[in-house]
Coordinates of C-alpha atoms in Angstrom, one line a residue:
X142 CA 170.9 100.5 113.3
X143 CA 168.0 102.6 113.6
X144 CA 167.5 105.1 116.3
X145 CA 164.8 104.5 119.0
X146 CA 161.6 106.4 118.5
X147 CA 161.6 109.5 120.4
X148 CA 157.9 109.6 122.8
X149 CA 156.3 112.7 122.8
X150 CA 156.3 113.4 126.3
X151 CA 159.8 112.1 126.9
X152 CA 162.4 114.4 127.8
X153 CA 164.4 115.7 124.6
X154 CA 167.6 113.7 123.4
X155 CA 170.6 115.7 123.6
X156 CA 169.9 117.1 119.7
X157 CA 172.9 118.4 118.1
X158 CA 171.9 122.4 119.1
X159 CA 175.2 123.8 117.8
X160 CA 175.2 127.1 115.5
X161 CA 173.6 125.9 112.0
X162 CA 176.4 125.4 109.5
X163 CA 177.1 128.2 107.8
X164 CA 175.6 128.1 103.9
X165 CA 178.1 129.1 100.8
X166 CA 177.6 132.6 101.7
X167 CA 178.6 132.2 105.7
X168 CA 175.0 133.3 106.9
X169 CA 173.0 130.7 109.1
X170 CA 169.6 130.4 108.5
X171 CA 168.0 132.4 110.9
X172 CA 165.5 129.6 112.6
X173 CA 168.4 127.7 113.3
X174 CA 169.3 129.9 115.9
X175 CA 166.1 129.2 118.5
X176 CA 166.8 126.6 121.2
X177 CA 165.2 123.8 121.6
X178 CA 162.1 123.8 123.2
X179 CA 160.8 122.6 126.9
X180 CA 158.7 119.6 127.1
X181 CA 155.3 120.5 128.4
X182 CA 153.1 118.6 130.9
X183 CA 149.8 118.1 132.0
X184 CA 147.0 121.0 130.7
X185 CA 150.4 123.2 129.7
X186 CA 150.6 120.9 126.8
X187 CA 147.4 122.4 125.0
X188 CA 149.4 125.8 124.8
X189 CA 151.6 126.8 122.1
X190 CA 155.1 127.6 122.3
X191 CA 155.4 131.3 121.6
X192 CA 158.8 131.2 120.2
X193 CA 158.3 128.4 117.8
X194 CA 154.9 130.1 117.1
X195 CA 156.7 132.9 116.3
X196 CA 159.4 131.8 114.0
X197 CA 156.7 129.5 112.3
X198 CA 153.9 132.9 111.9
X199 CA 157.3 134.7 110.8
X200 CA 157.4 131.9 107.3
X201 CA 153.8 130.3 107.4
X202 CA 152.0 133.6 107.5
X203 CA 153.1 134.7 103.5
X204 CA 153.0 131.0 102.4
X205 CA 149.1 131.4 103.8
X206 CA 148.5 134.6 102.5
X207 CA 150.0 133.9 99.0
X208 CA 147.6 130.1 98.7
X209 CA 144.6 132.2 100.3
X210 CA 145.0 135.2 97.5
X211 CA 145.8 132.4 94.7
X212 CA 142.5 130.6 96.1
X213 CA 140.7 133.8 96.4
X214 CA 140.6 133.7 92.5
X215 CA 138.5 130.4 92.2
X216 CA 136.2 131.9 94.9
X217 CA 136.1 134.8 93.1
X218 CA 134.7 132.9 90.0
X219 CA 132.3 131.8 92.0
X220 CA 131.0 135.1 94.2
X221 CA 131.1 137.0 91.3
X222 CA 129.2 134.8 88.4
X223 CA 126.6 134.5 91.7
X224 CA 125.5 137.4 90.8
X225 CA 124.4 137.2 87.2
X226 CA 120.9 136.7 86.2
X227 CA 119.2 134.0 88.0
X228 CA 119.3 132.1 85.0
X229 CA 122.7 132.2 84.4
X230 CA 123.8 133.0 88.1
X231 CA 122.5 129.1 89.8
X232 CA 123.8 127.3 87.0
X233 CA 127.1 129.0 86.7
X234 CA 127.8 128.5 90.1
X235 CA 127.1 124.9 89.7
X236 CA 129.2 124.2 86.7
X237 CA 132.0 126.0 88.4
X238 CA 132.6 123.9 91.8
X239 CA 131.8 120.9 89.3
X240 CA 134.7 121.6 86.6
X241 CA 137.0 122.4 89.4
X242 CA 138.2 119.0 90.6
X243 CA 138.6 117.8 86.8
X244 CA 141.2 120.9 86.3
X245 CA 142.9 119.6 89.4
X246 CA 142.9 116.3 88.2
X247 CA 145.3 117.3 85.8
X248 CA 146.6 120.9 87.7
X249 CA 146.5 119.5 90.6
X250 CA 148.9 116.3 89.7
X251 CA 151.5 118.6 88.2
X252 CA 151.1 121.0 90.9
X253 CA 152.7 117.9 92.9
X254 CA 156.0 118.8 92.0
X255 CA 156.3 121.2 94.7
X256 CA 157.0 118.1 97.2
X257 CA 160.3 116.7 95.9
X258 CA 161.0 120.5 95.2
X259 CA 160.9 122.4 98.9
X260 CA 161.6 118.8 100.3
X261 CA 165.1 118.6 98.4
X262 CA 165.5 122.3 98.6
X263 CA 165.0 123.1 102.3
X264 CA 166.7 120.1 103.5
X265 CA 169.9 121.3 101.4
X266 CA 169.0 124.9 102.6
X267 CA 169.7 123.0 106.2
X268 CA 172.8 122.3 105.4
X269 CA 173.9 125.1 104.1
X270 CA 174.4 123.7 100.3
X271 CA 172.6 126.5 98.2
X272 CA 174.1 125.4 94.8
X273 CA 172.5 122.0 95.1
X274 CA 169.3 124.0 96.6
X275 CA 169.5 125.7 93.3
X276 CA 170.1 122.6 91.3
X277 CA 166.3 121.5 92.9
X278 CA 164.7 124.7 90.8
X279 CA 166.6 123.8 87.7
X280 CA 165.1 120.1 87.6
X281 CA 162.0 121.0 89.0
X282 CA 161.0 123.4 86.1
X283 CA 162.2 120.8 83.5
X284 CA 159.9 118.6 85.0
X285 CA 156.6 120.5 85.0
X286 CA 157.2 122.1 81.8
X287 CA 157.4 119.5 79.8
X288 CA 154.8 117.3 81.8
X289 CA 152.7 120.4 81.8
X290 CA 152.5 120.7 77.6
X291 CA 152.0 117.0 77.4
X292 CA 148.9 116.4 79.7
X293 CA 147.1 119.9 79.1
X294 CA 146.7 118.9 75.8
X295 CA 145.7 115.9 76.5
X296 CA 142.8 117.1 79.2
X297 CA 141.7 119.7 76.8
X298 CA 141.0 117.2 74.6
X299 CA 138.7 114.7 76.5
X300 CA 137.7 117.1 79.2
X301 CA 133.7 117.8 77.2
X302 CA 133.3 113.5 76.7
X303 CA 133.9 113.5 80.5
X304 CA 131.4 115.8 81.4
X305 CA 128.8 115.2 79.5
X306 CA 129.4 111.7 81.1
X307 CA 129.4 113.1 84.8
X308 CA 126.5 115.8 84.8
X309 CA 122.7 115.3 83.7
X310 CA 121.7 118.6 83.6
X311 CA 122.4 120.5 80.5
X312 CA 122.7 123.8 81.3
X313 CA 125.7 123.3 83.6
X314 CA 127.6 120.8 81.0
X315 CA 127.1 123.9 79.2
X316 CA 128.5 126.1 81.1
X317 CA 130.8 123.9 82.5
X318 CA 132.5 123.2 79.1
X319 CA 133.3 126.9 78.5
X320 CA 135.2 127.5 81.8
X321 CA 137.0 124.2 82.0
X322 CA 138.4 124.4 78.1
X323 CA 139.5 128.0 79.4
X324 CA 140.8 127.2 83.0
X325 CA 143.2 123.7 81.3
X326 CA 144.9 126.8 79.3
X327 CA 146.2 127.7 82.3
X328 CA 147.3 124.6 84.0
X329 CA 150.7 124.9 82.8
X330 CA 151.2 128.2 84.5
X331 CA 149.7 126.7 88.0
X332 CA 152.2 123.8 87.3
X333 CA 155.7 125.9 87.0
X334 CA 154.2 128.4 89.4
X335 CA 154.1 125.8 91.9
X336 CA 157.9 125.0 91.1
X337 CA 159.1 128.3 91.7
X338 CA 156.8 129.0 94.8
X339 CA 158.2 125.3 96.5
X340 CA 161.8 126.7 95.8
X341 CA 161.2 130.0 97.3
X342 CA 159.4 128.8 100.0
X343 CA 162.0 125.7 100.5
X344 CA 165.1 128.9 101.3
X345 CA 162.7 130.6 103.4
X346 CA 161.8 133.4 101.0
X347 CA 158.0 132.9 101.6
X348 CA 157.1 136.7 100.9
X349 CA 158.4 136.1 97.1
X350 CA 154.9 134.1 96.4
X351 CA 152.6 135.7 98.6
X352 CA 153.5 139.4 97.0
X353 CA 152.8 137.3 93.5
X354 CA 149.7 136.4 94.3
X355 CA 148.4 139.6 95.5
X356 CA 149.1 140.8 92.4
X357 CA 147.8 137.8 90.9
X358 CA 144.4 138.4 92.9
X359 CA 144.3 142.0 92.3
X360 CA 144.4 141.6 88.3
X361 CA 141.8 138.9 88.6
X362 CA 139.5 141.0 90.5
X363 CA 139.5 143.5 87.5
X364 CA 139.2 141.1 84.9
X365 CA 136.7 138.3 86.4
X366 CA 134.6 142.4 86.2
X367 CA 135.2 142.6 83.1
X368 CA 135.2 139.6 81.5
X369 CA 132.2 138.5 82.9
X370 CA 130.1 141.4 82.7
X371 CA 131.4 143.0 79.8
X372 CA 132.2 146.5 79.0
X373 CA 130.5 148.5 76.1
X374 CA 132.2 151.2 76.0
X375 CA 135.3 149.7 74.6
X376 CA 133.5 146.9 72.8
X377 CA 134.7 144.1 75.3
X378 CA 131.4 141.4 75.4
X379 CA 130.3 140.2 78.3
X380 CA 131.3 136.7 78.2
X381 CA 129.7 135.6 81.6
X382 CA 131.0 132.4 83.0
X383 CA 133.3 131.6 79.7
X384 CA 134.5 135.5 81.3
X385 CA 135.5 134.2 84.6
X386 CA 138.0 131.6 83.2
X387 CA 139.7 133.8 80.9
X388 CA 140.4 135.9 83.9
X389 CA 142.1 133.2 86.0
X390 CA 143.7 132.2 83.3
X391 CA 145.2 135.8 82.3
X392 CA 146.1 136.3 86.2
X393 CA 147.6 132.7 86.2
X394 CA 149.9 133.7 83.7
X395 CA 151.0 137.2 84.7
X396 CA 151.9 136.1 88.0
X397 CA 154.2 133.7 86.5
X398 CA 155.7 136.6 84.7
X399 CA 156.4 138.1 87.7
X400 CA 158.1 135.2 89.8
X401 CA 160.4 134.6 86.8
X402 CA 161.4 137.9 86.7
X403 CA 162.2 137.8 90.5
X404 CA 164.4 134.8 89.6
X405 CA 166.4 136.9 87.6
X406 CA 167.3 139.1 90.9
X407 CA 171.8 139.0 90.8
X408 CA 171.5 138.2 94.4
X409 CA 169.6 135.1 94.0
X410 CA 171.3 134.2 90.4
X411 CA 174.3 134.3 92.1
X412 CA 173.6 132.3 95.0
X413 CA 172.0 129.6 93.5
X414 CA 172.1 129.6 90.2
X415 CA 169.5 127.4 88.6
X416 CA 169.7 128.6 85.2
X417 CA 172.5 126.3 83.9
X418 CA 171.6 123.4 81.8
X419 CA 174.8 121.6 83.7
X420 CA 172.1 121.3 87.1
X421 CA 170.1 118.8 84.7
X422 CA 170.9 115.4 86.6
X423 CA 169.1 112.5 86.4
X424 CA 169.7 111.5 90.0
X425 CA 167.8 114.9 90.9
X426 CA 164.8 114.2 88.4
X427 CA 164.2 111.2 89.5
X428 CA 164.8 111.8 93.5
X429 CA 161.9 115.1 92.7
X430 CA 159.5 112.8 90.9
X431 CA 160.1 110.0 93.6
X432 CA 158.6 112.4 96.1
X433 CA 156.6 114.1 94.4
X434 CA 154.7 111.0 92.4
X435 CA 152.6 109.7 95.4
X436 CA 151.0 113.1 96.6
X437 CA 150.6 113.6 92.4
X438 CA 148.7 110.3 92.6
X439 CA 147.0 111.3 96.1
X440 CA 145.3 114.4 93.7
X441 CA 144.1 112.3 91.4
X442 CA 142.6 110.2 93.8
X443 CA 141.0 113.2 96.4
X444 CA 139.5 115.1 93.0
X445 CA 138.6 111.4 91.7
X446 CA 136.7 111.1 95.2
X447 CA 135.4 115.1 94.6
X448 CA 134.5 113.6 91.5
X449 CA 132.3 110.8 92.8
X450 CA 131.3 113.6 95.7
X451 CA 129.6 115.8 93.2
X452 CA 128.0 112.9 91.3
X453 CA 126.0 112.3 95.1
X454 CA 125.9 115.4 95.2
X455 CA 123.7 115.4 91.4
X456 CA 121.8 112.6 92.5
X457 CA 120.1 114.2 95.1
X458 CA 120.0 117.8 92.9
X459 CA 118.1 115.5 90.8
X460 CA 115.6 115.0 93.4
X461 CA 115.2 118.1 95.0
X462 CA 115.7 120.4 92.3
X463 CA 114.1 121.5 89.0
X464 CA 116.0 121.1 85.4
X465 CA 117.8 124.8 84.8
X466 CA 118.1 125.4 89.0
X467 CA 120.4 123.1 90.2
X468 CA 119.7 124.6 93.4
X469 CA 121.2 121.7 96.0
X470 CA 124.4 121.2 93.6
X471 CA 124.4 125.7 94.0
X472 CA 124.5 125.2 98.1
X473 CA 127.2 122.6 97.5
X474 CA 129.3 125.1 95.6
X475 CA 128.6 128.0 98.3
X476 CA 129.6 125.5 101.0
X477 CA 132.8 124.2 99.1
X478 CA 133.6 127.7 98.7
X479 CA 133.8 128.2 101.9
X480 CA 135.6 125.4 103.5
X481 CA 137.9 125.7 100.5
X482 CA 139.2 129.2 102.8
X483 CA 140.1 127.0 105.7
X484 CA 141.2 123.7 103.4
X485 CA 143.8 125.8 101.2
X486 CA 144.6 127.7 104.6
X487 CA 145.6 124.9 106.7
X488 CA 147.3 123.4 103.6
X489 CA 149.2 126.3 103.1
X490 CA 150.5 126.2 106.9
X491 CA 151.5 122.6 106.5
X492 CA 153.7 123.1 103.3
X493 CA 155.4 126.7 105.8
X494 CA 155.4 123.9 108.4
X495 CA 157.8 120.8 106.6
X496 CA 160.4 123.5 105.3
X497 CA 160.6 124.2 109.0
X498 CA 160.8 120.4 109.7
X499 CA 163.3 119.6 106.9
X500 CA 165.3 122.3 107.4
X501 CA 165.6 121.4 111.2
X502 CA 166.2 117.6 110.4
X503 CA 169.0 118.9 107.4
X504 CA 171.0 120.5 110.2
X505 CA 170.1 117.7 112.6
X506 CA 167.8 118.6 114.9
X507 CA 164.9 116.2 114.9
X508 CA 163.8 117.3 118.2
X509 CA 163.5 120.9 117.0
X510 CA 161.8 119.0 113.7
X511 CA 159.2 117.3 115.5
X512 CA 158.0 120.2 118.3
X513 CA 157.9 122.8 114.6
X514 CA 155.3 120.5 113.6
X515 CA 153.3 119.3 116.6
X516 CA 153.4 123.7 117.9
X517 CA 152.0 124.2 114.0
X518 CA 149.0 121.8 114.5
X519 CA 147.8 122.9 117.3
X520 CA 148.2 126.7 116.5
X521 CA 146.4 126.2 113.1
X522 CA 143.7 124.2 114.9
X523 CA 143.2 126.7 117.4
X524 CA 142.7 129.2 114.7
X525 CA 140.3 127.2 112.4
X526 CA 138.2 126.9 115.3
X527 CA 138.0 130.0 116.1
X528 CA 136.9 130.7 112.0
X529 CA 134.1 127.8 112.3
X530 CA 132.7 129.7 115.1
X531 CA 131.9 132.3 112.7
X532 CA 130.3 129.8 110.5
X533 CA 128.2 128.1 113.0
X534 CA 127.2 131.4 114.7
X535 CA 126.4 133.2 111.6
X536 CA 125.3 130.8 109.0
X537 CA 123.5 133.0 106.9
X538 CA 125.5 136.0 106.6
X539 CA 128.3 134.0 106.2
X540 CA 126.3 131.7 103.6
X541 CA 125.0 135.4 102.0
X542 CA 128.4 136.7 100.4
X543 CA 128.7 133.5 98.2
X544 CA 125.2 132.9 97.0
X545 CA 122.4 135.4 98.2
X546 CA 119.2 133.0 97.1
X547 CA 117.4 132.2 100.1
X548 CA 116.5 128.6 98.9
X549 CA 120.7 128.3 99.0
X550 CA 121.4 129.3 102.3
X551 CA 118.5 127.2 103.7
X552 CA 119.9 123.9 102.4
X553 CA 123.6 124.8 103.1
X554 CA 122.8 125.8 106.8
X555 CA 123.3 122.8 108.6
X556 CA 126.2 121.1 106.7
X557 CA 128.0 124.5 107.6
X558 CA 127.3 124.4 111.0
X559 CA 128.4 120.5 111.3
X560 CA 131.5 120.9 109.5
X561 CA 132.4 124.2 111.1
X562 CA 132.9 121.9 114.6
X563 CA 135.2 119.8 112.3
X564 CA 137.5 123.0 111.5
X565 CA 140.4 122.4 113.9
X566 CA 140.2 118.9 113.3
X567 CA 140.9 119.2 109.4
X568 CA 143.5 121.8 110.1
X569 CA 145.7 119.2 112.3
X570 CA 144.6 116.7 109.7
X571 CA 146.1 118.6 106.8
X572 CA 149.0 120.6 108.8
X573 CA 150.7 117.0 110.1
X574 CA 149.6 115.8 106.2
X575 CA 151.7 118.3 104.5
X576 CA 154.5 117.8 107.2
X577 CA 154.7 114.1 106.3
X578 CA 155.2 114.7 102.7
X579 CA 157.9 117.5 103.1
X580 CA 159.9 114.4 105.3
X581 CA 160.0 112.2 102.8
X582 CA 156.3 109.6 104.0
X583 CA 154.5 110.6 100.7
X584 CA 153.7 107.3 99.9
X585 CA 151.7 106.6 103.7
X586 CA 149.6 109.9 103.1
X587 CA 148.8 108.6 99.2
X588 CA 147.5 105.3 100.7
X589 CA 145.7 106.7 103.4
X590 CA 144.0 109.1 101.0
X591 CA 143.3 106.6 98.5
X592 CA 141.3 104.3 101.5
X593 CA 139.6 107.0 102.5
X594 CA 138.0 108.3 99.1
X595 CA 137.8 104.5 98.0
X596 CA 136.0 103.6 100.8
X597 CA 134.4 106.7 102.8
X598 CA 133.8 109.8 101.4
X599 CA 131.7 109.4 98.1
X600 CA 130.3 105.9 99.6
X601 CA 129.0 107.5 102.9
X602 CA 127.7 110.2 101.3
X603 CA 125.6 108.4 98.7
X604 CA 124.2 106.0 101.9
X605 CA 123.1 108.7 103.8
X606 CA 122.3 111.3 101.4
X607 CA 120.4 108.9 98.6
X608 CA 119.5 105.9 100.3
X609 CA 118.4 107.2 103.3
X610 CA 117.1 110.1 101.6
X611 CA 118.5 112.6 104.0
X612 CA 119.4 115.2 101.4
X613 CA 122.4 117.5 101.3
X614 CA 122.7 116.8 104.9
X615 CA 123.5 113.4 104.8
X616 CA 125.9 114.0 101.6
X617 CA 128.2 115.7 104.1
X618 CA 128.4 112.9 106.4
X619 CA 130.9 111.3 104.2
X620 CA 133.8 114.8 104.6
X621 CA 133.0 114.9 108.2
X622 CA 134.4 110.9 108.7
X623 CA 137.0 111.8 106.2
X624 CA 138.3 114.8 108.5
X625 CA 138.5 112.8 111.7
X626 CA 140.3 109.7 110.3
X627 CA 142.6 111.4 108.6
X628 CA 143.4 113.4 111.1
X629 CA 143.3 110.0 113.2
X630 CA 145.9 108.1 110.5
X631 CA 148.2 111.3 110.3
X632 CA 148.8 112.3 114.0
X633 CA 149.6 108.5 114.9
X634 CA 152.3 108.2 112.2
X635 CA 153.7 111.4 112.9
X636 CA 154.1 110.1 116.6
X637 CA 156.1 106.9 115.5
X638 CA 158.8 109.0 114.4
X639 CA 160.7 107.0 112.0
X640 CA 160.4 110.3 110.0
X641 CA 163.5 111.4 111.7
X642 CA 165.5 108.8 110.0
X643 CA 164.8 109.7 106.8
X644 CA 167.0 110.5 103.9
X645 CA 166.5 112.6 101.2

């Protein structure tokens, strides 16, 4: 019989608030140990707890780091071909932001795997069963390895027919071309590096990933300089954007290197040891890819919808701007540079915040589960508020370090401003998003996503921003819907709480 649903101002259920059961090497996991937390009324209830908010800074704060460096290389990409020649610089920038959601059509999908992975993992972690938390690595890795090969090739293949078919403008099919053959290189790298981050992060070893990326960021930064803008005195060419792909792509690779290597530590080996073909089991594959499919196909459908985005976005380019200075599709890519800061922040803090919630519900404490969660929402939207008041006060500095082109920052003013009101919003959107995955509701978030970009973002765009002819403007009309109802859909089925009751 199922449980009744727990209401979120209700006193707390006696949870079972015992000592966490010891794992196979007798150490609790340290979060186990806080108490459960009061029940807060009236105004009280905007605060945050400051030991929860503690415990989850103490795991969320690397995972954030480690996705914001690891991001800071597409941005990078960005800032840094921005400041070519003119000619190359507007264009560039264009056919960056629009090659990105095709490679996470296909990096992005893989990338998935990390849901079944740190789902499985840190509910065994919970436990205290780190051979089977092992096991999860072991199956995980088979699975976006061998995924990985199949579908970069494929991509790499029919990647040029598809934009040619997308874009009008000839210079950033161009361009575009060069750094999306370059970038699907490295998809399979993004693809295992995802499996190994979702493990670490799934035990509670957050810092592994976050000290990769650095790395990762640091390399990238010397090679997106020399890549791009070449370097005569050693006869490397200056390969422009082509350049900045290469760069990723060498990063990408290196830091993969490196979290392998970290694998190989005897401590961790001996723990959990995932490098034994005998963890191969079909029952684990298919419980990973069972998980992990629907926020897979919820990828395909947001870049599908970024897809459709851009093409509104072209349309009114098309208008506005003149063949060779796609300057309203180049304040698109400045502004999607931007919120992709808070959008891979908040996304970060939700994946820290469900191995909190699965660990809690593995060593059952749903209570503790379901205050982890709510406490990470509103600290994450409190602080991507506190970023979009930068954006709104200081649109055109902020605007500036992406694209310095006064025609730029003019059109991507006001969307900035409008969406930076939207910041805490999206950030409880995506923390309670992430959350719901980790637990096991992928399938609820995939449907959700698909309704939305079906059925509001690309399709409110192109009314406001074509038909009505409000320009770039009325493009972003479309996101800012798409923020509040998801955050809307998200909070209310977090609050039924049949999560709780969920097996994995």
């Amino acid at each position: 019989m199922a449980q009744p649903v727990l209401q979120m101002d209700s006193e707390p259920p006696p949870d079972q608030a015992q000592p966490a059961p010891p794992n196979d090497h007798g150490a609790p996991e340290p979060f186990l140990l806080v108490p459960d937390p009061q029940v807060r009324r009236g105004w009280r209830r905007l605060l945050v707890d400051p030991v929860l908010t503690r415990q989850t800074l103490r795991l969320g704060l690397p995972v954030v780091a480690g996705m914001l460096t690891q991001t800071a290389i597409n941005i990078l990409d960005t800032v840094m071909v921005g400041r070519l020649p003119p000619e190359l610089a507007n264009p560039g920038q264009a056919a960056i932001q629009a090659t990105l959601p095709l490679m996470w059509l296909v990096g992005g999908f893989l990338s998935a795997v990390w849901v079944g992975t740190q789902a499985i993992t840190a509910r065994r972690a919970g436990e205290g069963h780190d051979l089977f938390a092992g096991r999860a690595l072991t199956n995980s890795l088979f699975i976006s390895a061998t995924a990985g090969v199949v579908l970069t090739t494929a991509a790499i293949l029919v990647a040029p027919t598809l934009l040619a078919a997308l874009y009008s403008d000839p210079k950033v099919v161009e361009l575009g071309n060069d750094y999306l053959r370059a970038r699907l290189v490295g998809v399979l790298a993004m693809a295992t590096t995802f499996s190994y981050k979702s493990f670490f992060d799934g035990i509670g070893r957050t810092r592994v990933f976050m000290n990769v990326a650095i790395v990762m960021n640091v390399l990238n930064v010397v090679l997106n300089y020399t890549l791009i803008f070449g370097v005569e005195a050693v006869g490397i060419p200056a390969l422009a954007v082509a350049g900045a792909a290469w760069a990723s792509v060498i990063a990408a690779y290196i830091g993969l290197l490196l979290l392998v290597t970290w694998s190989f530590r005897p401590s961790l080996l001996g723990r959990y040891r995932y490098y034994t073909l005998r963890n191969l089991n079909l029952d684990v594959l298919r419980e990973i890819v069972r998980l992990s499919l629907p926020n897979g196909v919820a990828t395909i459908v947001v870049m599908v919808g970024f897809v459709g985005f851009y093409w509104v976005v072209g349309q009114v380019n098309d208008r506005y701007a003149v063949a060779g200075n796609p300057v309203v599709s180049t304040a698109n890519a400045a502004l999607v540079t931007l919120f992709m800061i808070s959008f891979m922040t908040a996304l970060a803090f939700g994946m820290a915040t469900a191995t909190l919630v699965s660990q809690s519900l593995g060593a059952k404490r749903p209570f503790l589960a379901e205050r982890y969660a709510l406490n990470a929402a509103k600290l994450w939207a409190y602080v991507m508020w506190g970023i979009g008041l930068i954006f709104f006060l200081a649109p055109e500095q902020v605007l500036g370090l992406i694209n310095p082109d006064p025609a730029v920052i003019d059109l991507a003013r006001e969307p900035l401003q409008a969406i930076a009101v939207l910041q805490g919003v999206a950030a409880i959107a995506l923390v309670l998003a992430q959350t719901l995955y980790g637990v096991g509701l992928a399938r609820y978030v995939m449907v959700v996503e698909f309704c939305l970009h079906l059925f509001i973002v690309s399709p409110v765009a192109y009314l406001f921003g074509v038909v009505l002819d409000l320009g770039l403007m009325g493009v972003y009309v479309g996101p800012i819907l798409y923020a509040g109802i998801l955050a809307v859909a998200m909070y209310w089925r977090f609050k039924r709480g049949d999560w709780k009751e969920l097996r994995i």
